[in-house]
Amino acid sequence: DRAVIHVAQNDLVRVNFSTEDIPHSFTIEDHDDSHYRIMRRAEAGKPVSFEFRADVTGRFRFYCSLTTDPKCKDMSGTLIVDPK
């Protein structure tokens, strides 16, 4: 099962993530007019927390953009932003 973050338009979204093994990232690229450009990296044992405003509706893929481990490409999910 893929991770899903489901929010309403204009919600303030707080993402907290951590990794215990190797560095990983939370990435949403600004391609196909996604309107989000987010890339935050967490080092092993150092949690990361950040916020963004979900101002654009739609479905957006998030994933680990690092290539340290072959499993990074399988770390992904979907941000779903519903209109208010």
Short mmCIF file of C-alpha atoms in Angstrom, two decimals, residues 7-9 11 19 22-23 27 29 32 38-39 42-43 47 58 61 64 66 70 72 78:
data_model
loop_
_atom_site.label_atom_id
_atom_site.label_comp_id
_atom_site.label_asym_id
_atom_site.label_seq_id
_atom_site.Cartn_x
_atom_site.Cartn_y
_atom_site.Cartn_z
CA VAL A 7 -6.20 17.35 2.81
CA ALA A 8 -8.55 20.17 1.82
CA GLN A 9 -7.52 23.13 -0.32
CA ASP A 11 -5.02 23.56 4.60
CA THR A 19 14.80 7.69 8.86
CA ILE A 22 20.27 6.11 5.50
CA PRO A 23 19.26 9.58 4.24
CA THR A 27 9.94 15.31 -2.76
CA GLU A 29 8.54 18.13 -8.12
CA ASP A 32 3.24 18.77 -15.34
CA ILE A 38 9.13 20.60 -2.26
CA MET A 39 12.29 18.69 -1.39
CA ALA A 42 16.31 13.72 6.48
CA GLU A 43 19.59 12.29 7.69
CA PRO A 47 13.83 13.94 12.10
CA GLY A 58 -5.41 17.67 -7.46
CA ARG A 61 3.02 12.11 -6.30
CA CYS A 64 12.22 9.75 -2.14
CA LEU A 66 17.67 9.96 -3.45
CA PRO A 70 17.56 0.79 -4.86
CA CYS A 72 14.37 4.57 -2.62
CA THR A 78 0.07 10.54 -3.15
#
